[in-house]
Backbone as a printed PyTorch tensor [residue, N CA C, xyz], in Angstrom:
tensor([[[  0.8780,  -1.1580,   0.0420],
         [  0.0200,   0.0030,   0.0750],
         [  0.7760,   1.1820,  -0.0380]],

        [[  0.5030,   2.1470,  -0.8230],
         [  1.3280,   3.3960,  -0.9830],
         [  0.6250,   4.4760,  -0.0790]],

        [[  1.5390,   5.0120,   0.7710],
         [  1.1330,   6.0920,   1.8240],
         [  1.7630,   7.3660,   1.4810]],

        [[  0.8860,   8.3540,   1.1390],
         [  1.5180,   9.8060,   0.8830],
         [  1.5730,  10.4970,   2.1880]],

        [[  2.7570,  10.9890,   2.5220],
         [  2.9940,  11.7840,   3.6960],
         [  2.8800,  13.3050,   3.3380]],

        [[  1.9530,  14.1140,   3.9090],
         [  1.9790,  15.4230,   3.6840],
         [  2.1990,  16.2380,   4.9390]],

        [[  3.0880,  17.2000,   4.8550],
         [  3.4410,  18.1140,   5.8770],
         [  2.6120,  19.3820,   5.8330]],

        [[  2.0890,  19.8950,   7.0490],
         [  1.4600,  21.1730,   7.0940],
         [  2.5050,  22.2240,   7.4470]],

        [[  2.5370,  23.3000,   6.8150],
         [  3.4880,  24.4090,   7.1840],
         [  2.8020,  25.6590,   7.0140]],

        [[  3.3380,  26.6920,   7.7940],
         [  2.8230,  28.0720,   7.8140],
         [  3.8120,  28.9690,   7.3330]],

        [[  3.4140,  29.9240,   6.3660],
         [  4.3160,  30.9830,   5.8770],
         [  3.8720,  32.2610,   6.5920]],

        [[  4.7990,  33.2750,   6.7100],
         [  6.1440,  33.2280,   6.1470],
         [  7.0570,  32.2050,   6.7740]],

        [[  8.1080,  31.7600,   6.0460],
         [  9.0810,  30.7450,   6.4970],
         [ 10.1900,  31.4930,   7.4300]],

        [[ 10.6850,  30.5370,   8.3490],
         [ 11.9870,  30.8440,   9.0130],
         [ 12.9140,  29.8700,   8.5590]],

        [[ 14.2070,  30.0830,   8.8250],
         [ 15.2290,  29.3190,   8.3430],
         [ 15.1050,  27.7980,   8.8700]],

        [[ 14.6620,  27.6060,   9.9030],
         [ 14.5100,  26.2910,  10.5970],
         [ 13.6060,  25.4930,   9.7850]],

        [[ 12.3630,  26.1500,   9.4740],
         [ 11.4510,  25.4360,   8.6210],
         [ 11.9230,  25.1300,   7.2480]],

        [[ 12.6610,  26.0250,   6.7100],
         [ 13.1940,  25.9050,   5.2600],
         [ 14.1530,  24.6120,   5.3850]],

        [[ 15.0680,  24.5090,   6.3300],
         [ 16.0520,  23.5020,   6.5430],
         [ 15.3740,  22.2250,   6.8820]],

        [[ 14.1460,  22.1340,   7.3070],
         [ 13.5320,  20.8150,   7.6160],
         [ 12.8160,  20.2300,   6.4140]],

        [[ 12.6960,  20.9970,   5.3580],
         [ 12.0560,  20.5020,   4.1830],
         [ 13.0930,  19.9810,   3.1320]],

        [[ 12.6550,  18.9940,   2.5040],
         [ 13.6020,  18.3320,   1.4720],
         [ 12.7220,  18.1580,   0.1030]],

        [[ 13.6680,  18.1170,  -1.0000],
         [ 12.9990,  18.0180,  -2.3000],
         [ 12.1560,  16.7010,  -2.2860]],

        [[ 10.9980,  16.9200,  -2.8430],
         [ 10.0140,  15.8060,  -2.9080],
         [  8.9490,  15.7810,  -1.8300]],

        [[  9.1450,  16.5950,  -0.7070],
         [  8.1000,  16.7710,   0.4300],
         [  6.9180,  17.3230,  -0.1150]],

        [[  5.8170,  16.7410,   0.1160],
         [  4.4500,  17.2470,  -0.1260],
         [  4.0650,  18.1390,   1.0850]],

        [[  3.5360,  19.3520,   0.5480],
         [  3.1380,  20.2770,   1.7410],
         [  1.7160,  20.8640,   1.4620]],

        [[  1.2000,  21.2590,   2.6140],
         [ -0.0930,  22.0210,   2.5640],
         [  0.2980,  23.3000,   3.3760]],

        [[  0.3110,  24.3080,   2.5750],
         [  0.7460,  25.6120,   3.1010],
         [ -0.4510,  26.4940,   3.5600]],

        [[ -0.4220,  27.1480,   4.7020],
         [ -1.2940,  28.1210,   5.0780],
         [ -0.5800,  29.3870,   5.6290]],

        [[ -1.1760,  30.4390,   5.4190],
         [ -0.6060,  31.7360,   5.9670],
         [ -0.7390,  32.8690,   4.7030]],

        [[  0.2130,  33.7530,   4.7620],
         [  0.1770,  34.7440,   3.6660],
         [  1.3800,  34.6690,   2.7910]],

        [[  0.9150,  34.7200,   1.3740],
         [  1.9360,  34.7270,   0.4410],
         [  1.6510,  35.9270,  -0.4480]],

        [[  2.6290,  36.4300,  -1.2490],
         [  2.4160,  37.4780,  -2.1470],
         [  2.4280,  36.9970,  -3.6680]],

        [[  1.5210,  37.3680,  -4.4570],
         [  1.4060,  36.9940,  -5.8310],
         [  2.1250,  38.0490,  -6.5840]],

        [[  3.0690,  37.6410,  -7.5900],
         [  3.8300,  38.5180,  -8.4030],
         [  4.1660,  37.7060,  -9.6310]],

        [[  4.0930,  38.3050, -10.8590],
         [  4.4840,  37.7030, -12.0880],
         [  5.5810,  38.4830, -12.7680]],

        [[  5.8640,  38.3480, -14.0400],
         [  6.9190,  38.7410, -14.8420],
         [  6.8680,  40.3710, -14.5180]],

        [[  5.8660,  41.1810, -15.0310],
         [  5.9810,  42.6220, -14.9820],
         [  6.1770,  43.1640, -13.6230]],

        [[  5.7370,  42.4950, -12.5420],
         [  5.9400,  43.0640, -11.0860],
         [  7.4890,  42.7960, -10.8320]],

        [[  7.9710,  41.6290, -11.1900],
         [  9.2890,  41.2120, -11.0140],
         [ 10.2130,  42.1250, -11.7500]],

        [[  9.8470,  42.6090, -12.9380],
         [ 10.8060,  43.5300, -13.5690],
         [ 10.7250,  44.9560, -12.9120]],

        [[  9.6580,  45.3270, -12.4660],
         [  9.4190,  46.6030, -11.8330],
         [ 10.1840,  46.6120, -10.4770]],

        [[ 10.1410,  45.4550,  -9.8060],
         [ 10.9060,  45.3650,  -8.5270],
         [ 12.5010,  45.4020,  -8.7440]],

        [[ 12.9220,  44.8560,  -9.8260],
         [ 14.2150,  44.8950, -10.1730],
         [ 14.7050,  46.1950, -10.5110]],

        [[ 13.9330,  46.9020, -11.2960],
         [ 14.2710,  48.3970, -11.5800],
         [ 14.3240,  49.2540, -10.3970]],

        [[ 13.4630,  49.0340,  -9.4500],
         [ 13.4800,  49.7320,  -8.1380],
         [ 14.6350,  49.4550,  -7.3040]],

        [[ 15.1710,  48.1440,  -7.4390],
         [ 16.3610,  47.7470,  -6.7620],
         [ 17.6110,  48.5050,  -7.4680]],

        [[ 17.6040,  48.5020,  -8.6330],
         [ 18.6290,  49.1390,  -9.4480],
         [ 18.8770,  50.7470,  -9.1850]],

        [[ 17.6910,  51.3650,  -9.0630],
         [ 17.6310,  52.7420,  -8.5880],
         [ 17.8840,  52.8430,  -7.0780]],

        [[ 18.1970,  51.8090,  -6.3840],
         [ 18.4230,  51.9570,  -4.9690],
         [ 17.0280,  52.3720,  -4.1770]],

        [[ 15.9320,  52.0810,  -4.7590],
         [ 14.6760,  52.2440,  -3.9380],
         [ 14.2160,  51.0580,  -3.2150]],

        [[ 13.4820,  51.1900,  -2.1950],
         [ 12.9540,  50.1930,  -1.5190],
         [ 11.7870,  49.3750,  -2.3030]],

        [[ 11.5160,  48.1710,  -2.1450],
         [ 10.5280,  47.4270,  -2.5780],
         [  9.1400,  47.7000,  -2.0470]],

        [[  8.2030,  47.5050,  -2.7570],
         [  6.8730,  47.8920,  -2.1200],
         [  6.4890,  46.9040,  -1.0270]],

        [[  7.0600,  45.6850,  -0.8520],
         [  6.8630,  44.8670,   0.3170],
         [  8.1180,  44.3990,   0.9000]],

        [[  8.0750,  44.1820,   2.2020],
         [  9.2140,  43.4180,   2.8580],
         [  9.2910,  41.9910,   2.4210]],

        [[ 10.1910,  41.5000,   1.7440],
         [ 10.1640,  40.1160,   1.2830],
         [ 10.9270,  39.1360,   2.2220]],

        [[ 11.4840,  39.8060,   3.2610],
         [ 12.2380,  38.9470,   4.0980],
         [ 11.6350,  37.9200,   4.7950]],

        [[ 11.7270,  36.5920,   4.4860],
         [ 11.0400,  35.3590,   4.9790],
         [  9.8040,  35.1100,   4.3120]],

        [[  9.4460,  35.8660,   3.2750],
         [  8.2070,  35.7720,   2.4440],
         [  8.2680,  34.6200,   1.4560]],

        [[  7.0900,  34.3390,   0.8190],
         [  6.9630,  33.4120,  -0.2820],
         [  6.1080,  34.1430,  -1.3360]],

        [[  6.7260,  34.1470,  -2.5900],
         [  6.0210,  34.8370,  -3.6590],
         [  5.5250,  33.6660,  -4.5360]],

        [[  4.2270,  33.8500,  -4.9090],
         [  3.5460,  32.7840,  -5.7130],
         [  3.4300,  33.3890,  -7.1740]],

        [[  3.9630,  32.8090,  -8.1460],
         [  4.0500,  33.2740,  -9.5500],
         [  2.6840,  33.0440, -10.1050]],

        [[  1.7430,  33.8670, -10.0200],
         [  0.4040,  33.8460, -10.4790],
         [ -0.1280,  35.1310, -10.9250]],

        [[ -0.9940,  35.1910, -11.9970],
         [ -1.5810,  36.3800, -12.4850],
         [ -3.1230,  35.8810, -12.3990]],

        [[ -3.7130,  35.8750, -11.3310],
         [ -5.1530,  35.4140, -11.3360],
         [ -6.0770,  36.1210, -12.3390]],

        [[ -7.1470,  35.2090, -12.7830],
         [ -8.1170,  35.7320, -13.6360],
         [ -9.1650,  36.6020, -12.7410]],

        [[ -9.8120,  37.4050, -13.3680],
         [-10.8510,  38.2220, -12.5490],
         [-11.8350,  37.2850, -11.8830]],

        [[-12.2630,  37.7490, -10.6830],
         [-13.0870,  37.0480,  -9.8530],
         [-14.5560,  37.0640, -10.4850]],

        [[-15.1380,  35.9530, -10.4450],
         [-16.7360,  35.9100, -10.7350],
         [-17.4230,  36.4980,  -9.6770]],

        [[-18.7100,  36.7830,  -9.9000],
         [-19.6690,  37.2220,  -8.7910],
         [-19.6540,  36.3100,  -7.7030]],

        [[-19.3340,  36.6570,  -6.5180],
         [-19.4390,  35.8870,  -5.2210],
         [-18.0760,  35.2290,  -4.9160]],

        [[-17.0280,  35.4570,  -5.7930],
         [-15.6990,  34.8440,  -5.5820],
         [-14.7380,  36.1620,  -5.1900]],

        [[-13.7180,  35.6100,  -4.4720],
         [-12.7330,  36.7330,  -4.0670],
         [-11.5640,  36.7680,  -5.0890]],

        [[-11.5280,  35.6020,  -5.9150],
         [-10.5150,  35.4740,  -6.9100],
         [-10.8730,  34.5810,  -8.0370]],

        [[-10.5380,  34.8400,  -9.2270],
         [-10.6460,  33.8390, -10.2800],
         [ -9.7210,  32.7130, -10.2470]],

        [[ -9.5380,  31.9980, -11.3860],
         [ -8.6230,  30.9100, -11.4600],
         [ -7.2810,  31.4120, -11.1090]],

        [[ -6.4570,  30.6990, -10.2660],
         [ -5.1360,  31.1220,  -9.8530],
         [ -4.0410,  30.0880,  -9.8800]],

        [[ -3.8460,  29.5460, -11.2470],
         [ -2.8230,  28.6050, -11.4830],
         [ -1.4360,  29.0720, -11.4550]],

        [[ -0.3830,  28.3040, -11.3040],
         [  0.9640,  28.8050, -11.3500],
         [  1.3450,  29.2550, -12.7700]],

        [[  2.2370,  30.1990, -12.8200],
         [  2.8280,  30.6440, -14.0840],
         [  4.2850,  30.0150, -14.1060]],

        [[  4.7340,  29.8030, -15.3440],
         [  6.1590,  29.1650, -15.5860],
         [  7.2320,  30.1460, -14.9830]],

        [[  7.8900,  29.3780, -13.8490],
         [  8.7830,  30.1160, -13.0250],
         [ 10.1400,  30.6890, -13.7360]],

        [[ 10.5980,  29.8900, -14.7960],
         [ 11.6240,  30.3020, -15.5460],
         [ 11.5940,  31.7280, -15.9520]],

        [[ 10.5090,  32.3870, -16.1030],
         [ 10.4290,  33.7670, -16.6060],
         [ 10.8810,  34.6910, -15.5090]],

        [[ 10.9760,  34.2280, -14.3160],
         [ 11.4210,  35.1710, -13.2810],
         [ 12.8760,  34.9380, -12.9070]],

        [[ 13.4430,  33.9820, -13.3670],
         [ 14.9020,  33.5630, -13.1860],
         [ 15.8800,  34.6900, -13.0920]],

        [[ 15.8400,  35.6480, -14.0740],
         [ 16.8040,  36.7120, -14.0520],
         [ 16.7180,  37.6930, -12.8580]],

        [[ 15.3860,  37.7050, -12.2700],
         [ 15.1420,  38.5930, -11.1770],
         [ 15.3330,  37.9370,  -9.7530]],

        [[ 15.3320,  36.6100,  -9.7350],
         [ 15.1580,  35.7650,  -8.5530],
         [ 16.3050,  35.8900,  -7.6210]],

        [[ 17.7000,  35.8150,  -7.9720],
         [ 18.8230,  35.8060,  -7.0590],
         [ 18.7830,  37.1220,  -6.3000]],

        [[ 18.5110,  38.1220,  -6.7780],
         [ 18.4980,  39.5220,  -6.1390],
         [ 17.5560,  39.4260,  -5.0430]],

        [[ 16.2510,  38.8510,  -5.3210],
         [ 15.2880,  38.8660,  -4.2290],
         [ 15.5930,  37.8410,  -3.1120]],

        [[ 16.2950,  36.7570,  -3.5530],
         [ 16.7490,  35.8060,  -2.4660],
         [ 17.6780,  36.4010,  -1.5960]],

        [[ 18.6160,  37.1820,  -2.2290],
         [ 19.5800,  37.7300,  -1.2970],
         [ 19.0030,  38.7930,  -0.2810]],

        [[ 17.7680,  39.2860,  -0.6800],
         [ 17.1580,  40.2550,   0.3360],
         [ 16.1330,  39.4100,   1.4040]],

        [[ 16.3130,  38.1310,   1.2730],
         [ 15.6730,  37.3470,   2.2420],
         [ 14.4610,  36.6050,   1.9100]],

        [[ 14.1110,  36.6330,   0.5720],
         [ 12.8400,  35.6960,   0.0800],
         [ 13.1050,  34.3920,   0.4270]],

        [[ 12.2120,  33.6670,   0.9920],
         [ 12.4710,  32.2140,   1.5460],
         [ 11.7120,  31.2460,   0.6220]],

        [[ 10.8150,  31.7130,  -0.3050],
         [ 10.2750,  30.6820,  -1.1700],
         [  9.5510,  31.2870,  -2.2610]],

        [[  9.4910,  30.4040,  -3.2790],
         [  8.7480,  30.7240,  -4.5430],
         [  7.8170,  29.5970,  -4.8680]],

        [[  6.5390,  29.8680,  -5.4650],
         [  5.7160,  28.8920,  -5.8730],
         [  5.5030,  29.0400,  -7.3530]],

        [[  5.6860,  28.0150,  -8.2570],
         [  5.4610,  28.2030,  -9.5630],
         [  5.3180,  26.8020, -10.2770]],

        [[  5.5960,  26.6570, -11.5440],
         [  5.7240,  25.3880, -12.1420],
         [  6.9010,  25.6530, -13.1980]],

        [[  7.4830,  24.2570, -13.3940],
         [  8.6130,  24.2110, -14.2900],
         [ 10.0620,  24.2880, -13.6740]],

        [[ 10.9080,  24.1270, -14.4690],
         [ 12.4000,  24.0670, -14.0170],
         [ 12.8760,  25.5430, -13.7710]],

        [[ 13.9540,  25.5440, -12.8710],
         [ 14.6640,  26.7730, -12.6170],
         [ 15.9940,  26.5760, -13.1760]],

        [[ 16.5440,  27.7470, -13.5440],
         [ 17.9850,  27.7830, -14.0550],
         [ 18.9500,  27.2880, -12.9680]],

        [[ 20.0770,  26.9700, -13.2860],
         [ 21.2840,  26.5600, -12.3300],
         [ 21.5940,  27.6210, -11.4160]],

        [[ 21.6110,  28.9290, -12.0240],
         [ 21.9010,  30.1080, -11.2330],
         [ 20.8210,  30.2470, -10.0850]],

        [[ 19.6490,  30.0790, -10.3970],
         [ 18.5580,  30.1030,  -9.3450],
         [ 18.6810,  29.0150,  -8.3700]],

        [[ 18.9410,  27.8190,  -8.7440],
         [ 18.9960,  26.6930,  -7.8790],
         [ 20.2160,  26.9060,  -6.8680]],

        [[ 21.4130,  27.4620,  -7.3470],
         [ 22.5500,  27.6180,  -6.4630],
         [ 22.2290,  28.8920,  -5.6090]],

        [[ 21.3740,  29.9330,  -6.0350],
         [ 21.0470,  30.9340,  -5.1620],
         [ 19.9920,  30.4680,  -4.1500]],

        [[ 19.2280,  29.5740,  -4.4160],
         [ 18.2560,  29.0090,  -3.4100],
         [ 19.0830,  28.3040,  -2.4010]],

        [[ 20.0770,  27.4670,  -2.6950],
         [ 20.8720,  26.9440,  -1.8390],
         [ 21.8150,  27.7710,  -0.9700]],

        [[ 22.4280,  28.8030,  -1.5510],
         [ 23.1400,  29.7880,  -0.7280],
         [ 22.4180,  30.6230,   0.0960]],

        [[ 21.0920,  30.8830,  -0.1950],
         [ 20.3620,  31.7340,   0.5920],
         [ 19.3490,  31.0360,   1.5470]],

        [[ 19.4420,  29.7600,   1.4400],
         [ 18.5050,  28.9050,   2.4190],
         [ 17.1360,  29.1520,   2.1450]],

        [[ 16.6410,  28.8390,   0.8990],
         [ 15.2500,  29.1840,   0.4790],
         [ 14.7710,  27.8010,  -0.1980]],

        [[ 13.4820,  27.8710,  -0.7950],
         [ 12.8600,  26.8090,  -1.3320],
         [ 12.0590,  27.2780,  -2.6230]],

        [[ 12.1430,  26.2130,  -3.5270],
         [ 11.2340,  26.5020,  -4.7810],
         [ 10.1520,  25.3540,  -4.7140]],

        [[  8.8410,  25.8920,  -4.7410],
         [  7.8380,  24.8330,  -4.4740],
         [  7.0510,  24.7310,  -5.8510]],

        [[  6.6170,  23.6280,  -6.1600],
         [  5.8200,  23.4360,  -7.4130],
         [  4.3380,  23.2190,  -7.0610]],

        [[  3.5240,  24.1160,  -7.7800],
         [  1.9110,  23.8190,  -7.6850],
         [  1.6520,  23.1220,  -9.0130]],

        [[  0.5680,  22.4600,  -9.1740],
         [  0.2650,  21.7590, -10.2350],
         [ -0.3370,  22.7350, -11.2820]],

        [[  0.1620,  22.8590, -12.5560],
         [ -0.3950,  23.5930, -13.6530],
         [ -1.7170,  22.9920, -14.0920]],

        [[ -2.6320,  23.8780, -14.4140],
         [ -3.8290,  23.4300, -14.9260],
         [ -4.8700,  23.1520, -13.8810]],

        [[ -4.5640,  23.4050, -12.6220],
         [ -5.4920,  23.3170, -11.5800],
         [ -5.7980,  24.5930, -10.9600]],

        [[ -5.8000,  25.7590, -11.7120],
         [ -6.0490,  26.9450, -11.1690],
         [ -7.3080,  27.1710, -10.4210]],

        [[ -8.4540,  26.6070, -10.9170],
         [ -9.7420,  26.7790, -10.2540],
         [ -9.7910,  26.0980,  -8.9430]],

        [[ -9.1030,  24.9320,  -8.8910],
         [ -8.9940,  24.2420,  -7.5810],
         [ -8.0100,  24.9740,  -6.6970]],

        [[ -7.1050,  25.5220,  -7.1280],
         [ -6.0610,  26.2140,  -6.1600],
         [ -6.6510,  27.4530,  -5.6870]],

        [[ -7.5630,  28.1300,  -6.4820],
         [ -8.1680,  29.3600,  -5.9510],
         [ -9.1870,  29.0920,  -4.7440]],

        [[ -9.6240,  28.0010,  -4.7260],
         [-10.3700,  27.5630,  -3.4000],
         [ -9.6870,  27.6080,  -2.1810]],

        [[ -8.2500,  27.4990,  -2.2150],
         [ -7.3870,  27.5560,  -0.8730],
         [ -7.0870,  29.0540,  -0.6480]],

        [[ -7.5340,  30.0000,  -1.6150],
         [ -7.2190,  31.4170,  -1.2540],
         [ -8.4120,  32.0470,  -0.6130]],

        [[ -8.0790,  32.5200,   0.5490],
         [ -9.1840,  32.9970,   1.3650],
         [ -9.3870,  34.5060,   1.3840]],

        [[ -8.2610,  35.3660,   1.1750],
         [ -8.3330,  36.8010,   1.1970],
         [ -7.3790,  37.1920,   0.1260]],

        [[ -7.6110,  38.2890,  -0.6570],
         [ -6.8050,  38.8570,  -1.6540],
         [ -6.8370,  40.4070,  -1.6310]],

        [[ -5.7540,  41.0370,  -1.5830],
         [ -5.6100,  42.4820,  -1.5540],
         [ -4.4160,  42.8730,  -2.5300]],

        [[ -4.8000,  43.8960,  -3.3460],
         [ -3.6660,  44.4810,  -4.2370],
         [ -2.7900,  45.2670,  -3.2560]],

        [[ -1.4760,  45.0290,  -3.3560],
         [ -0.5990,  45.7000,  -2.5240],
         [  0.2170,  46.8120,  -3.2190]],

        [[  0.6670,  46.5260,  -4.4790],
         [  1.4320,  47.3840,  -5.3730],
         [  1.2150,  47.2030,  -6.7220]],

        [[  1.6310,  48.2060,  -7.5620],
         [  1.5660,  48.1050,  -9.1170],
         [  0.1690,  47.6820,  -9.5240]],

        [[ -0.7710,  48.4350,  -9.0390],
         [ -2.2180,  48.0680,  -9.4430],
         [ -2.3480,  48.3000, -10.9420]],

        [[ -1.5680,  49.2620, -11.5260],
         [ -1.6220,  49.5740, -12.9230],
         [ -1.3290,  48.2910, -13.8110]],

        [[ -0.7230,  47.2790, -13.0670],
         [ -0.3050,  46.0170, -13.9840],
         [ -1.3920,  45.0070, -14.0700]],

        [[ -2.4990,  45.2610, -13.4970],
         [ -3.7920,  44.5130, -13.6480],
         [ -3.5570,  43.1350, -13.0070]],

        [[ -3.6670,  42.0390, -13.7030],
         [ -3.5520,  40.7410, -13.1850],
         [ -2.1300,  40.4660, -12.6100]],

        [[ -1.0580,  41.3620, -13.1740],
         [  0.2280,  40.9940, -12.6930],
         [  0.6120,  42.0380, -11.5210]],

        [[ -0.2780,  42.6950, -10.8360],
         [ -0.1230,  43.5790,  -9.6640],
         [  0.3660,  42.6430,  -8.5250]],

        [[  0.9760,  43.2790,  -7.5780],
         [  1.5170,  42.3930,  -6.4740],
         [  0.2420,  42.3110,  -5.6220]],

        [[ -0.1770,  41.0330,  -5.1250],
         [ -1.2760,  40.8230,  -4.3090],
         [ -0.8530,  40.0900,  -3.0130]],

        [[ -1.5280,  40.5400,  -1.9710],
         [ -1.1640,  39.7560,  -0.7000],
         [ -2.4170,  38.7640,  -0.6260]],

        [[ -2.1120,  37.5940,  -0.5190],
         [ -3.1200,  36.5350,  -0.4740],
         [ -3.0050,  35.7140,   0.8720]],

        [[ -3.9650,  35.5060,   1.5280],
         [ -4.0880,  34.6730,   2.6100],
         [ -4.5560,  33.2320,   2.0990]],

        [[ -3.7130,  32.1390,   2.3400],
         [ -4.0610,  30.8380,   1.6910],
         [ -4.2380,  29.8010,   2.9120]],

        [[ -5.0390,  28.7430,   2.6520],
         [ -5.3070,  27.8190,   3.6500],
         [ -5.1930,  26.2820,   2.9060]],

        [[ -4.1680,  25.5330,   3.3510],
         [ -3.8810,  24.2100,   2.7210],
         [ -3.7330,  24.1950,   1.3250]],

        [[ -2.7480,  25.1070,   0.9900],
         [ -2.4050,  25.1570,  -0.4870],
         [ -1.5440,  24.0430,  -0.7560]],

        [[ -1.6200,  23.2330,  -1.7180],
         [ -0.8350,  21.9650,  -2.0560],
         [  0.1680,  22.4330,  -2.8800]],

        [[  1.4220,  21.9340,  -2.3930],
         [  2.7930,  22.0960,  -3.2190],
         [  3.6740,  20.9740,  -3.1130]],

        [[  4.6260,  20.8080,  -3.8440],
         [  5.7320,  19.9570,  -3.6670],
         [  7.0130,  20.7160,  -3.5910]],

        [[  7.8910,  20.3100,  -2.6810],
         [  9.2750,  20.9230,  -2.7570],
         [ 10.0350,  20.5020,  -3.9780]],

        [[ 10.2600,  21.4040,  -4.7750],
         [ 11.1260,  20.9670,  -6.0610],
         [ 12.6360,  21.1910,  -5.7250]],

        [[ 13.0010,  22.3570,  -5.3010],
         [ 14.3580,  22.6430,  -5.0580],
         [ 14.4850,  22.9950,  -3.5690]],

        [[ 15.2770,  22.2910,  -2.7390],
         [ 15.3530,  22.5650,  -1.4100],
         [ 16.6850,  23.4770,  -1.1180]],

        [[ 16.8570,  23.6850,   0.2330],
         [ 17.9500,  24.5700,   0.6560],
         [ 19.3460,  23.8840,   0.6310]],

        [[ 19.2300,  22.5310,   0.2330],
         [ 20.6200,  21.7450,   0.1730],
         [ 20.8730,  21.5500,  -1.2680]],

        [[ 20.2330,  22.1370,  -2.1440],
         [ 20.7230,  22.1020,  -3.5350],
         [ 20.0940,  20.7860,  -4.3860]],

        [[ 19.1320,  20.1340,  -3.7150],
         [ 18.5400,  18.9530,  -4.3170],
         [ 17.3890,  19.4170,  -5.3190]],

        [[ 17.1770,  18.7370,  -6.2900],
         [ 16.1790,  18.9240,  -7.3470],
         [ 15.2060,  17.7370,  -7.4810]],

        [[ 13.9820,  17.9240,  -7.1050],
         [ 13.0520,  16.8840,  -7.2100],
         [ 12.9030,  16.3530,  -8.6660]],

        [[ 12.8220,  17.3360,  -9.5990],
         [ 12.5280,  16.8850, -11.0130],
         [ 13.7130,  15.9520, -11.3640]],

        [[ 14.9860,  16.3100, -11.0610],
         [ 16.1810,  15.4490, -11.4400],
         [ 16.0800,  14.0700, -10.7720]],

        [[ 15.7490,  14.0790,  -9.4370],
         [ 15.5920,  12.8530,  -8.6780],
         [ 14.5730,  12.0760,  -9.1970]],

        [[ 13.3270,  12.6350,  -9.6570],
         [ 12.2000,  11.7910, -10.1770],
         [ 12.5760,  11.0650, -11.5050]],

        [[ 13.2210,  11.8610, -12.2930],
         [ 13.7290,  11.5050, -13.6900],
         [ 14.6560,  10.1300, -13.4340]],

        [[ 15.4840,  10.2150, -12.4320],
         [ 16.4070,   9.0860, -12.2780],
         [ 15.7590,   8.0960, -11.6510]],

        [[ 14.7700,   8.1920, -10.8200],
         [ 14.0440,   7.0480, -10.2930],
         [ 13.3140,   6.2990, -11.2960]],

        [[ 12.6830,   7.1300, -12.3010],
         [ 11.8150,   6.4260, -13.2330],
         [ 12.5460,   6.0590, -14.5600]],

        [[ 13.8620,   6.2350, -14.5660],
         [ 14.5430,   6.0330, -15.8770],
         [ 14.3610,   4.4890, -16.2800]],

        [[ 14.0200,   4.4210, -17.5990],
         [ 13.9110,   3.0270, -18.0350],
         [ 15.2020,   2.8000, -18.9240]],

        [[ 15.8330,   1.6420, -18.4740],
         [ 16.8120,   1.0880, -19.3070],
         [ 16.6080,   0.3500, -20.4880]]])
């Protein structure tokens, strides 16, 4: 019989929590995360280049790479599936150096990002693409925090409850995608 172990964790993350999680761990996350996609990351990078402060304090925080669809009547958010994370790779190391502890998205990360995740004791978490409507049910509150002019790509503060993810890249440099490929290799 196959038994799936799921760990419940709360965000924001501290270093102890990050270090306790390993590539392949299944998590249910509750707490506050920030939603930001390509345009918001570009704007944050431009702010940092100018020596300006970011509109949010990202120390210990988790960013979910999502641009939710508009909410239907009676909903607080529309579909909220993960965006391809590689599009944020050029901006990610700088944010990790400022204390970002986690990112939620889909797809592979560059080796530079994986190295930065390890050196900054952070995590990359994978959400299941194509399940945006189901993931939206775990989002309990949403508030636009910055860059409202970016529409769906504005930075949002979201309160989540039992949001399902898998640890893809852990703080030790492990990569669940590579480990899984090796486990299922057919000779």
